[in-house]
Amino acid sequence: VVYKGQSLDTITAAVLLLAGGWIALSRTAGEGEGVATPGVALLAAAVAVGGVALVGASASVAQLAFALAAATGGLLLWNWPVERHAWGNAGQAALGILVLLAATLTFFSSARAEALLLVLPAFFADRLRDRLPLPRTAAGRAMGTVALTAIALVPAVAAVGVAFLLSAGSDVSGY
C-alpha cells in the first residue's frame, strides 16, 4: 500500500533503518568478551555511512560520519593493545547519533539506502573473530582486536562499493 506523498522506496528505507538501528543498538548493549567489539562495529558503520553519503552527494552527512569514525578510531587506538576502558553510555549515544545520520541520509539525500543494509554484518564480526585460533594471552587479544577491525570493515567497504555502483546508473544532477 502506497500512501499519498510516500513511495514504496521510502517505506522500505524506513523499515531497513528501523531494523538496522534495532540490531545495532541491541547488539552493543550487552557485555561481550571483548571491550573493543562495540567500538569496532561503530567504526565500520560510520565509515559505511560516510562513504555512502559521499557517493550520494551529501557532503555534510559524510563529514559528520567520518568525524565520528575518526573519533571512534582514536578511542580504539587509545584503548589498544590492552583494553582499559569499557564501552559505556557515551558509545551508545554515538551509535544513536550514527543511526540519526543514516536516517538523514536515507530520507533527505539521493544516496541509496539499500547499500547501508550491507553494513549490518559488521555488528556480528565478533562471532567470526571468536572462531580464529588466537592464543588466550594479551598478545592474542590484541591480535583479535586487529582481526575484528579488518573483518568488520569488509562489509563497510562493500556497502560503499555497492552505493557507488548503484549511483553510477542514476542521474544525480537533477537536470
CSV table of N, CA and C in Angstrom, one decimal:
chain,number,residue,atom,x,y,z
A,1,VAL,N,0.9,-1.2,0.0
A,1,VAL,CA,0.0,0.0,0.0
A,1,VAL,C,0.9,1.2,0.0
A,2,VAL,N,0.6,2.1,-0.9
A,2,VAL,CA,1.4,3.4,-1.0
A,2,VAL,C,0.5,4.5,-0.7
A,3,TYR,N,0.8,5.3,0.3
A,3,TYR,CA,0.0,6.4,0.7
A,3,TYR,C,0.4,7.7,0.0
A,4,LYS,N,-0.5,8.6,0.0
A,4,LYS,CA,-0.2,9.9,-0.7
A,4,LYS,C,1.0,10.6,-0.1
A,5,GLY,N,2.0,10.9,-1.0
A,5,GLY,CA,3.2,11.6,-0.5
A,5,GLY,C,4.3,10.6,-0.1
A,6,GLN,N,4.0,9.3,-0.1
A,6,GLN,CA,5.0,8.3,0.3
A,6,GLN,C,5.2,7.3,-0.8
A,7,SER,N,6.4,7.0,-1.1
A,7,SER,CA,6.7,6.0,-2.1
A,7,SER,C,7.1,4.7,-1.4
A,8,LEU,N,7.0,3.6,-2.2
A,8,LEU,CA,7.4,2.3,-1.6
A,8,LEU,C,8.9,2.3,-1.2
A,9,ASP,N,9.7,3.1,-1.9
A,9,ASP,CA,11.2,3.2,-1.6
A,9,ASP,C,11.3,3.8,-0.2
A,10,THR,N,10.5,4.8,0.1
A,10,THR,CA,10.6,5.5,1.4
A,10,THR,C,10.2,4.5,2.6
A,11,ILE,N,9.1,3.8,2.3
A,11,ILE,CA,8.7,2.8,3.3
A,11,ILE,C,9.7,1.7,3.5
A,12,THR,N,10.3,1.2,2.4
A,12,THR,CA,11.3,0.2,2.6
A,12,THR,C,12.5,0.7,3.3
A,13,ALA,N,12.9,1.9,3.0
A,13,ALA,CA,14.1,2.5,3.7
A,13,ALA,C,13.8,2.7,5.1
A,14,ALA,N,12.6,3.1,5.5
A,14,ALA,CA,12.2,3.3,6.9
A,14,ALA,C,12.3,1.9,7.7
A,15,VAL,N,11.8,0.9,7.0
A,15,VAL,CA,11.8,-0.4,7.7
A,15,VAL,C,13.3,-0.9,7.8
A,16,LEU,N,14.1,-0.7,6.8
A,16,LEU,CA,15.5,-1.1,6.9
A,16,LEU,C,16.2,-0.3,7.9
A,17,LEU,N,15.9,1.0,8.0
A,17,LEU,CA,16.6,1.8,9.0
A,17,LEU,C,16.2,1.4,10.4
A,18,LEU,N,14.9,1.1,10.7
A,18,LEU,CA,14.5,0.7,12.0
A,18,LEU,C,15.1,-0.7,12.3
A,19,ALA,N,15.2,-1.6,11.4
A,19,ALA,CA,15.8,-2.9,11.7
A,19,ALA,C,17.2,-2.8,11.9
A,20,GLY,N,17.9,-2.0,11.1
A,20,GLY,CA,19.4,-1.8,11.4
A,20,GLY,C,19.7,-1.1,12.7
A,21,GLY,N,18.9,-0.1,13.0
A,21,GLY,CA,19.1,0.6,14.3
A,21,GLY,C,18.8,-0.4,15.5
A,22,TRP,N,17.8,-1.2,15.4
A,22,TRP,CA,17.5,-2.1,16.4
A,22,TRP,C,18.6,-3.1,16.6
A,23,ILE,N,19.1,-3.7,15.5
A,23,ILE,CA,20.2,-4.6,15.5
A,23,ILE,C,21.5,-4.0,16.1
A,24,ALA,N,21.8,-2.8,15.7
A,24,ALA,CA,23.0,-2.1,16.2
A,24,ALA,C,22.9,-1.8,17.6
A,25,LEU,N,21.8,-1.2,18.1
A,25,LEU,CA,21.7,-0.8,19.5
A,25,LEU,C,21.5,-1.9,20.4
A,26,SER,N,20.8,-3.0,20.0
A,26,SER,CA,20.7,-4.1,20.9
A,26,SER,C,21.9,-5.0,20.9
A,27,ARG,N,22.7,-5.0,19.8
A,27,ARG,CA,23.9,-5.8,19.8
A,27,ARG,C,25.0,-5.3,20.6
A,28,THR,N,25.1,-4.0,20.7
A,28,THR,CA,26.2,-3.4,21.5
A,28,THR,C,25.8,-3.1,23.0
A,29,ALA,N,24.6,-3.3,23.3
A,29,ALA,CA,24.2,-3.1,24.7
A,29,ALA,C,24.7,-4.1,25.7
A,30,GLY,N,24.9,-5.3,25.2
A,30,GLY,CA,25.3,-6.4,26.1
A,30,GLY,C,26.8,-6.4,26.3
A,31,GLU,N,27.3,-7.1,27.3
A,31,GLU,CA,28.7,-7.1,27.6
A,31,GLU,C,29.3,-8.4,26.9
A,32,GLY,N,30.2,-8.1,25.9
A,32,GLY,CA,30.8,-9.2,25.2
A,32,GLY,C,32.1,-9.6,25.8
A,33,GLU,N,32.8,-10.5,25.2
A,33,GLU,CA,34.1,-10.9,25.6
A,33,GLU,C,35.1,-9.8,25.5
A,34,GLY,N,35.0,-9.1,24.3
A,34,GLY,CA,36.0,-8.1,24.1
A,34,GLY,C,35.4,-6.7,24.3
A,35,VAL,N,36.1,-5.8,24.9
A,35,VAL,CA,35.6,-4.5,25.2
A,35,VAL,C,35.6,-3.7,23.9
A,36,ALA,N,36.4,-4.0,23.0
A,36,ALA,CA,36.5,-3.2,21.8
A,36,ALA,C,35.4,-3.5,20.7
A,37,THR,N,34.7,-4.6,20.9
A,37,THR,CA,33.7,-5.0,19.9
A,37,THR,C,32.7,-4.0,19.5
A,38,PRO,N,32.0,-3.3,20.4
A,38,PRO,CA,31.1,-2.3,20.0
A,38,PRO,C,31.7,-1.1,19.3
A,39,GLY,N,32.9,-0.7,19.7
A,39,GLY,CA,33.6,0.4,19.1
A,39,GLY,C,34.0,0.1,17.7
A,40,VAL,N,34.4,-1.2,17.4
A,40,VAL,CA,34.8,-1.6,16.1
A,40,VAL,C,33.6,-1.6,15.2
A,41,ALA,N,32.5,-2.1,15.7
A,41,ALA,CA,31.2,-2.1,14.9
A,41,ALA,C,30.8,-0.6,14.6
A,42,LEU,N,30.9,0.3,15.5
A,42,LEU,CA,30.6,1.7,15.3
A,42,LEU,C,31.6,2.3,14.3
A,43,LEU,N,32.8,2.0,14.3
A,43,LEU,CA,33.8,2.4,13.4
A,43,LEU,C,33.4,2.0,12.0
A,44,ALA,N,33.1,0.7,11.8
A,44,ALA,CA,32.8,0.2,10.5
A,44,ALA,C,31.5,0.8,10.0
A,45,ALA,N,30.5,1.0,10.8
A,45,ALA,CA,29.2,1.6,10.4
A,45,ALA,C,29.4,3.1,10.0
A,46,ALA,N,30.2,3.8,10.8
A,46,ALA,CA,30.5,5.2,10.5
A,46,ALA,C,31.2,5.3,9.2
A,47,VAL,N,32.2,4.5,8.9
A,47,VAL,CA,32.9,4.5,7.6
A,47,VAL,C,31.9,4.2,6.5
A,48,ALA,N,31.0,3.3,6.7
A,48,ALA,CA,30.0,3.0,5.6
A,48,ALA,C,29.0,4.1,5.4
A,49,VAL,N,28.5,4.7,6.5
A,49,VAL,CA,27.6,5.8,6.3
A,49,VAL,C,28.3,7.0,5.7
A,50,GLY,N,29.5,7.3,6.1
A,50,GLY,CA,30.2,8.4,5.5
A,50,GLY,C,30.5,8.1,4.0
A,51,GLY,N,30.9,6.9,3.6
A,51,GLY,CA,31.2,6.6,2.2
A,51,GLY,C,29.9,6.7,1.4
A,52,VAL,N,28.8,6.1,1.9
A,52,VAL,CA,27.6,6.1,1.1
A,52,VAL,C,27.1,7.5,1.0
A,53,ALA,N,27.3,8.4,2.0
A,53,ALA,CA,26.9,9.8,1.9
A,53,ALA,C,27.7,10.5,0.9
A,54,LEU,N,29.0,10.2,0.9
A,54,LEU,CA,29.8,10.9,-0.1
A,54,LEU,C,29.5,10.6,-1.5
A,55,VAL,N,29.2,9.3,-1.7
A,55,VAL,CA,28.7,8.9,-3.1
A,55,VAL,C,27.3,9.4,-3.4
A,56,GLY,N,26.5,9.6,-2.4
A,56,GLY,CA,25.1,10.1,-2.6
A,56,GLY,C,25.0,11.6,-2.5
A,57,ALA,N,26.1,12.3,-2.6
A,57,ALA,CA,26.1,13.7,-2.8
A,57,ALA,C,25.6,14.4,-1.5
A,58,SER,N,25.9,13.9,-0.3
A,58,SER,CA,25.6,14.6,0.9
A,58,SER,C,26.8,14.8,1.7
A,59,ALA,N,27.5,15.8,1.4
A,59,ALA,CA,28.8,16.1,2.0
A,59,ALA,C,28.8,16.3,3.5
A,60,SER,N,27.7,17.0,3.9
A,60,SER,CA,27.6,17.3,5.4
A,60,SER,C,27.4,16.1,6.2
A,61,VAL,N,26.6,15.1,5.7
A,61,VAL,CA,26.4,13.8,6.5
A,61,VAL,C,27.7,13.1,6.4
A,62,ALA,N,28.4,13.1,5.3
A,62,ALA,CA,29.7,12.4,5.1
A,62,ALA,C,30.7,12.9,6.1
A,63,GLN,N,30.8,14.3,6.3
A,63,GLN,CA,31.7,14.9,7.2
A,63,GLN,C,31.4,14.5,8.6
A,64,LEU,N,30.2,14.5,9.0
A,64,LEU,CA,29.8,14.1,10.4
A,64,LEU,C,30.1,12.6,10.6
A,65,ALA,N,29.8,11.8,9.7
A,65,ALA,CA,30.1,10.3,9.8
A,65,ALA,C,31.6,10.0,9.9
A,66,PHE,N,32.3,10.7,9.0
A,66,PHE,CA,33.8,10.5,9.0
A,66,PHE,C,34.4,11.0,10.3
A,67,ALA,N,33.9,12.1,10.8
A,67,ALA,CA,34.4,12.7,12.1
A,67,ALA,C,34.1,11.7,13.2
A,68,LEU,N,32.9,11.1,13.2
A,68,LEU,CA,32.6,10.1,14.2
A,68,LEU,C,33.5,8.8,14.1
A,69,ALA,N,33.8,8.5,12.8
A,69,ALA,CA,34.7,7.3,12.6
A,69,ALA,C,36.1,7.7,13.1
A,70,ALA,N,36.6,8.9,12.9
A,70,ALA,CA,37.9,9.3,13.4
A,70,ALA,C,37.9,9.3,14.9
A,71,ALA,N,36.9,9.8,15.5
A,71,ALA,CA,36.9,9.8,17.0
A,71,ALA,C,36.8,8.4,17.6
A,72,THR,N,36.1,7.6,16.9
A,72,THR,CA,36.0,6.2,17.4
A,72,THR,C,37.3,5.5,17.2
A,73,GLY,N,37.9,5.7,16.0
A,73,GLY,CA,39.2,5.1,15.8
A,73,GLY,C,40.3,5.6,16.7
A,74,GLY,N,40.2,6.8,17.1
A,74,GLY,CA,41.2,7.3,18.1
A,74,GLY,C,41.0,6.7,19.5
A,75,LEU,N,39.7,6.5,19.9
A,75,LEU,CA,39.5,5.8,21.1
A,75,LEU,C,39.9,4.4,21.1
A,76,LEU,N,39.7,3.7,19.9
A,76,LEU,CA,40.1,2.3,19.8
A,76,LEU,C,41.7,2.2,19.9
A,77,LEU,N,42.4,3.2,19.3
A,77,LEU,CA,43.8,3.1,19.3
A,77,LEU,C,44.3,3.4,20.7
A,78,TRP,N,43.6,4.4,21.4
A,78,TRP,CA,44.0,4.7,22.8
A,78,TRP,C,43.8,3.5,23.7
A,79,ASN,N,42.8,2.7,23.4
A,79,ASN,CA,42.4,1.6,24.2
A,79,ASN,C,43.1,0.3,23.8
A,80,TRP,N,44.1,0.3,22.9
A,80,TRP,CA,44.7,-0.9,22.4
A,80,TRP,C,46.2,-0.8,22.7
A,81,PRO,N,46.9,-1.8,22.9
A,81,PRO,CA,46.6,-3.2,22.9
A,81,PRO,C,45.9,-3.8,24.1
A,82,VAL,N,46.0,-3.1,25.2
A,82,VAL,CA,45.4,-3.5,26.5
A,82,VAL,C,44.1,-2.7,26.6
A,83,GLU,N,43.0,-3.4,26.7
A,83,GLU,CA,41.7,-2.8,26.8
A,83,GLU,C,41.4,-2.3,28.2
A,84,ARG,N,41.5,-1.0,28.4
A,84,ARG,CA,41.4,-0.4,29.7
A,84,ARG,C,40.0,0.2,30.0
A,85,HIS,N,39.4,0.7,28.9
A,85,HIS,CA,38.1,1.5,29.1
A,85,HIS,C,37.0,0.7,28.4
A,86,ALA,N,36.0,0.5,29.2
A,86,ALA,CA,34.8,-0.2,28.7
A,86,ALA,C,33.9,0.7,27.8
A,87,TRP,N,33.2,0.1,26.9
A,87,TRP,CA,32.2,0.9,26.1
A,87,TRP,C,31.0,1.2,26.9
A,88,GLY,N,30.7,2.5,27.1
A,88,GLY,CA,29.6,2.8,28.0
A,88,GLY,C,28.5,3.5,27.3
A,89,ASN,N,27.8,4.4,28.1
A,89,ASN,CA,26.7,5.2,27.6
A,89,ASN,C,27.1,6.1,26.5
A,90,ALA,N,28.3,6.7,26.6
A,90,ALA,CA,28.7,7.6,25.5
A,90,ALA,C,28.8,6.9,24.2
A,91,GLY,N,29.3,5.6,24.2
A,91,GLY,CA,29.3,4.8,23.0
A,91,GLY,C,28.0,4.5,22.4
A,92,GLN,N,27.0,4.2,23.3
A,92,GLN,CA,25.6,4.0,22.9
A,92,GLN,C,25.1,5.3,22.3
A,93,ALA,N,25.4,6.5,22.9
A,93,ALA,CA,24.9,7.7,22.3
A,93,ALA,C,25.5,8.0,20.9
A,94,ALA,N,26.8,7.6,20.8
A,94,ALA,CA,27.5,7.8,19.5
A,94,ALA,C,26.8,6.9,18.4
A,95,LEU,N,26.4,5.7,18.8
A,95,LEU,CA,25.7,4.8,17.9
A,95,LEU,C,24.4,5.4,17.5
A,96,GLY,N,23.7,5.9,18.5
A,96,GLY,CA,22.4,6.6,18.2
A,96,GLY,C,22.5,7.7,17.3
A,97,ILE,N,23.6,8.5,17.4
A,97,ILE,CA,23.9,9.6,16.5
A,97,ILE,C,24.1,9.1,15.1
A,98,LEU,N,24.8,8.0,15.0
A,98,LEU,CA,25.0,7.4,13.7
A,98,LEU,C,23.7,6.9,13.0
A,99,VAL,N,22.9,6.4,13.8
A,99,VAL,CA,21.5,5.9,13.3
A,99,VAL,C,20.8,7.2,12.8
A,100,LEU,N,20.9,8.3,13.5
A,100,LEU,CA,20.2,9.5,13.1
A,100,LEU,C,20.8,10.0,11.8
A,101,LEU,N,22.2,9.9,11.7
A,101,LEU,CA,22.8,10.3,10.4
A,101,LEU,C,22.4,9.4,9.3
A,102,ALA,N,22.2,8.1,9.5
A,102,ALA,CA,21.7,7.2,8.5
A,102,ALA,C,20.3,7.6,8.1
A,103,ALA,N,19.5,8.0,9.0
A,103,ALA,CA,18.1,8.4,8.7
A,103,ALA,C,18.1,9.7,7.9
A,104,THR,N,18.9,10.6,8.3
A,104,THR,CA,19.1,11.8,7.5
A,104,THR,C,19.5,11.5,6.0
A,105,LEU,N,20.5,10.7,5.9
A,105,LEU,CA,21.0,10.3,4.6
A,105,LEU,C,19.9,9.5,3.8
A,106,THR,N,19.1,8.7,4.5
A,106,THR,CA,18.1,7.9,3.8
A,106,THR,C,17.0,8.8,3.3
A,107,PHE,N,16.5,9.7,4.1
A,107,PHE,CA,15.3,10.4,3.7
A,107,PHE,C,15.5,11.8,3.0
A,108,PHE,N,16.7,12.4,3.2
A,108,PHE,CA,16.9,13.7,2.7
A,108,PHE,C,18.1,13.8,1.7
A,109,SER,N,18.5,12.7,1.0
A,109,SER,CA,19.5,12.8,0.0
A,109,SER,C,19.2,11.8,-1.1
A,110,SER,N,20.1,11.8,-2.1
A,110,SER,CA,19.9,10.9,-3.2
A,110,SER,C,20.7,9.6,-3.0
A,111,ALA,N,21.2,9.4,-1.8
A,111,ALA,CA,22.0,8.2,-1.5
A,111,ALA,C,21.1,7.0,-1.5
A,112,ARG,N,21.7,5.8,-1.9
A,112,ARG,CA,20.9,4.6,-1.9
A,112,ARG,C,20.9,3.9,-0.5
A,113,ALA,N,19.8,3.9,0.1
A,113,ALA,CA,19.7,3.3,1.5
A,113,ALA,C,19.9,1.8,1.5
A,114,GLU,N,19.7,1.2,0.3
A,114,GLU,CA,19.9,-0.3,0.2
A,114,GLU,C,21.3,-0.7,0.5
A,115,ALA,N,22.3,0.2,0.2
A,115,ALA,CA,23.7,-0.1,0.4
A,115,ALA,C,24.0,-0.1,1.9
A,116,LEU,N,23.3,0.7,2.7
A,116,LEU,CA,23.6,0.6,4.1
A,116,LEU,C,23.2,-0.7,4.8
A,117,LEU,N,22.3,-1.4,4.1
A,117,LEU,CA,21.9,-2.7,4.6
A,117,LEU,C,23.1,-3.7,4.7
A,118,LEU,N,24.1,-3.5,3.8
A,118,LEU,CA,25.3,-4.4,3.7
A,118,LEU,C,26.2,-4.2,4.9
A,119,VAL,N,26.1,-3.1,5.7
A,119,VAL,CA,27.0,-2.9,6.8
A,119,VAL,C,26.5,-3.7,8.0
A,120,LEU,N,25.3,-4.2,8.1
A,120,LEU,CA,24.8,-4.9,9.3
A,120,LEU,C,25.7,-6.1,9.7
A,121,PRO,N,26.3,-6.9,8.8
A,121,PRO,CA,27.1,-8.0,9.2
A,121,PRO,C,28.3,-7.5,10.1
A,122,ALA,N,28.7,-6.3,10.0
A,122,ALA,CA,29.8,-5.8,10.8
A,122,ALA,C,29.5,-5.9,12.3
A,123,PHE,N,28.2,-5.8,12.7
A,123,PHE,CA,27.8,-6.0,14.1
A,123,PHE,C,27.9,-7.4,14.6
A,124,PHE,N,28.2,-8.3,13.7
A,124,PHE,CA,28.3,-9.7,14.1
A,124,PHE,C,29.7,-10.2,13.8
A,125,ALA,N,30.7,-9.4,13.5
A,125,ALA,CA,32.0,-9.7,13.2
A,125,ALA,C,32.8,-10.4,14.3
A,126,ASP,N,32.3,-10.1,15.5
A,126,ASP,CA,33.0,-10.8,16.7
A,126,ASP,C,32.8,-12.3,16.7
A,127,ARG,N,31.7,-12.7,16.1
A,127,ARG,CA,31.4,-14.2,16.1
A,127,ARG,C,32.4,-14.9,15.2
A,128,LEU,N,32.8,-14.2,14.1
A,128,LEU,CA,33.8,-14.8,13.2
A,128,LEU,C,35.2,-14.7,13.9
A,129,ARG,N,35.5,-13.6,14.5
A,129,ARG,CA,36.8,-13.4,15.2
A,129,ARG,C,36.9,-14.5,16.3
A,130,ASP,N,35.8,-14.8,17.0
A,130,ASP,CA,35.9,-15.8,18.0
A,130,ASP,C,36.3,-17.2,17.5
A,131,ARG,N,36.1,-17.5,16.2
A,131,ARG,CA,36.5,-18.7,15.6
A,131,ARG,C,37.9,-18.8,15.2
A,132,LEU,N,38.6,-17.7,15.3
A,132,LEU,CA,40.0,-17.7,14.9
A,132,LEU,C,40.9,-18.3,16.0
A,133,PRO,N,41.9,-19.1,15.6
A,133,PRO,CA,42.8,-19.7,16.6
A,133,PRO,C,43.8,-18.7,17.2
A,134,LEU,N,43.3,-17.9,18.0
A,134,LEU,CA,44.2,-16.9,18.7
A,134,LEU,C,44.5,-17.4,20.1
A,135,PRO,N,45.7,-17.1,20.5
A,135,PRO,CA,46.1,-17.6,21.9
A,135,PRO,C,45.3,-16.7,22.9
A,136,ARG,N,45.1,-17.3,24.1
A,136,ARG,CA,44.4,-16.6,25.2
A,136,ARG,C,45.4,-15.8,26.0
A,137,THR,N,46.2,-14.9,25.4
A,137,THR,CA,47.1,-14.1,26.0
A,137,THR,C,46.8,-12.6,25.7
A,138,ALA,N,47.6,-11.7,26.3
A,138,ALA,CA,47.4,-10.3,25.9
A,138,ALA,C,47.7,-10.1,24.5
A,139,ALA,N,48.7,-10.7,23.9
A,139,ALA,CA,49.0,-10.6,22.5
A,139,ALA,C,47.9,-11.1,21.6
A,140,GLY,N,47.3,-12.2,22.1
A,140,GLY,CA,46.2,-12.8,21.3
A,140,GLY,C,45.0,-11.9,21.3
A,141,ARG,N,44.7,-11.3,22.4
A,141,ARG,CA,43.6,-10.3,22.5
A,141,ARG,C,43.9,-9.1,21.6
A,142,ALA,N,45.1,-8.6,21.6
A,142,ALA,CA,45.5,-7.5,20.7
A,142,ALA,C,45.4,-7.9,19.2
A,143,MET,N,45.8,-9.1,18.9
A,143,MET,CA,45.7,-9.6,17.5
A,143,MET,C,44.2,-9.8,17.2
A,144,GLY,N,43.4,-10.2,18.2
A,144,GLY,CA,42.0,-10.4,17.9
A,144,GLY,C,41.3,-9.0,17.6
A,145,THR,N,41.7,-8.0,18.3
A,145,THR,CA,41.1,-6.6,18.0
A,145,THR,C,41.4,-6.2,16.6
A,146,VAL,N,42.7,-6.4,16.2
A,146,VAL,CA,43.1,-6.1,14.8
A,146,VAL,C,42.3,-6.9,13.8
A,147,ALA,N,42.1,-8.2,14.1
A,147,ALA,CA,41.4,-9.1,13.2
A,147,ALA,C,39.9,-8.7,13.1
A,148,LEU,N,39.3,-8.3,14.3
A,148,LEU,CA,38.0,-7.9,14.3
A,148,LEU,C,37.7,-6.6,13.5
A,149,THR,N,38.7,-5.7,13.6
A,149,THR,CA,38.6,-4.5,12.8
A,149,THR,C,38.6,-4.8,11.3
A,150,ALA,N,39.5,-5.6,10.9
A,150,ALA,CA,39.6,-6.0,9.5
A,150,ALA,C,38.3,-6.7,9.0
A,151,ILE,N,37.8,-7.6,9.8
A,151,ILE,CA,36.6,-8.3,9.4
A,151,ILE,C,35.4,-7.4,9.4
A,152,ALA,N,35.3,-6.4,10.3
A,152,ALA,CA,34.1,-5.5,10.3
A,152,ALA,C,34.2,-4.5,9.2
A,153,LEU,N,35.4,-4.2,8.7
A,153,LEU,CA,35.5,-3.2,7.7
A,153,LEU,C,35.2,-3.7,6.3
A,154,VAL,N,35.2,-5.0,6.1
A,154,VAL,CA,34.8,-5.6,4.8
A,154,VAL,C,33.4,-5.3,4.4
A,155,PRO,N,32.4,-5.5,5.3
A,155,PRO,CA,31.0,-5.1,4.9
A,155,PRO,C,30.9,-3.6,4.7
A,156,ALA,N,31.7,-2.8,5.4
A,156,ALA,CA,31.6,-1.3,5.3
A,156,ALA,C,32.1,-0.9,3.9
A,157,VAL,N,33.2,-1.5,3.5
A,157,VAL,CA,33.7,-1.2,2.1
A,157,VAL,C,32.8,-1.7,1.0
A,158,ALA,N,32.2,-2.9,1.3
A,158,ALA,CA,31.2,-3.4,0.3
A,158,ALA,C,30.0,-2.5,0.2
A,159,ALA,N,29.6,-1.9,1.3
A,159,ALA,CA,28.4,-1.0,1.2
A,159,ALA,C,28.7,0.2,0.4
A,160,VAL,N,29.9,0.8,0.6
A,160,VAL,CA,30.3,1.9,-0.2
A,160,VAL,C,30.5,1.6,-1.7
A,161,GLY,N,31.0,0.4,-2.0
A,161,GLY,CA,31.1,0.0,-3.3
A,161,GLY,C,29.8,-0.2,-4.0
A,162,VAL,N,28.9,-0.8,-3.3
A,162,VAL,CA,27.5,-1.0,-3.9
A,162,VAL,C,26.8,0.3,-4.1
A,163,ALA,N,27.0,1.2,-3.1
A,163,ALA,CA,26.4,2.6,-3.3
A,163,ALA,C,27.0,3.2,-4.6
A,164,PHE,N,28.3,3.1,-4.8
A,164,PHE,CA,28.9,3.7,-6.0
A,164,PHE,C,28.4,3.0,-7.2
A,165,LEU,N,28.3,1.7,-7.2
A,165,LEU,CA,27.7,1.0,-8.4
A,165,LEU,C,26.3,1.4,-8.7
A,166,LEU,N,25.5,1.5,-7.6
A,166,LEU,CA,24.1,1.9,-7.8
A,166,LEU,C,23.9,3.3,-8.3
A,167,SER,N,24.8,4.2,-7.9
A,167,SER,CA,24.7,5.6,-8.2
A,167,SER,C,25.2,5.9,-9.6
A,168,ALA,N,26.1,4.9,-10.1
A,168,ALA,CA,26.6,5.2,-11.5
A,168,ALA,C,25.6,5.1,-12.6
A,169,GLY,N,24.5,4.4,-12.3
A,169,GLY,CA,23.5,4.2,-13.4
A,169,GLY,C,22.4,5.3,-13.2
A,170,SER,N,22.4,6.1,-12.2
A,170,SER,CA,21.3,7.1,-12.0
A,170,SER,C,21.9,8.5,-12.2
A,171,ASP,N,21.0,9.4,-12.6
A,171,ASP,CA,21.4,10.8,-12.8
A,171,ASP,C,21.1,11.5,-11.5
A,172,VAL,N,22.2,12.0,-10.8
A,172,VAL,CA,22.0,12.7,-9.6
A,172,VAL,C,22.1,14.2,-9.7
A,173,SER,N,22.3,14.6,-10.9
A,173,SER,CA,22.4,16.1,-11.1
A,173,SER,C,21.1,16.8,-11.1
A,174,GLY,N,20.0,16.1,-11.5
A,174,GLY,CA,18.7,16.6,-11.4
A,174,GLY,C,18.3,17.5,-12.6
A,175,TYR,N,19.2,17.6,-13.6
A,175,TYR,CA,19.0,18.5,-14.8
A,175,TYR,C,18.6,17.6,-15.9
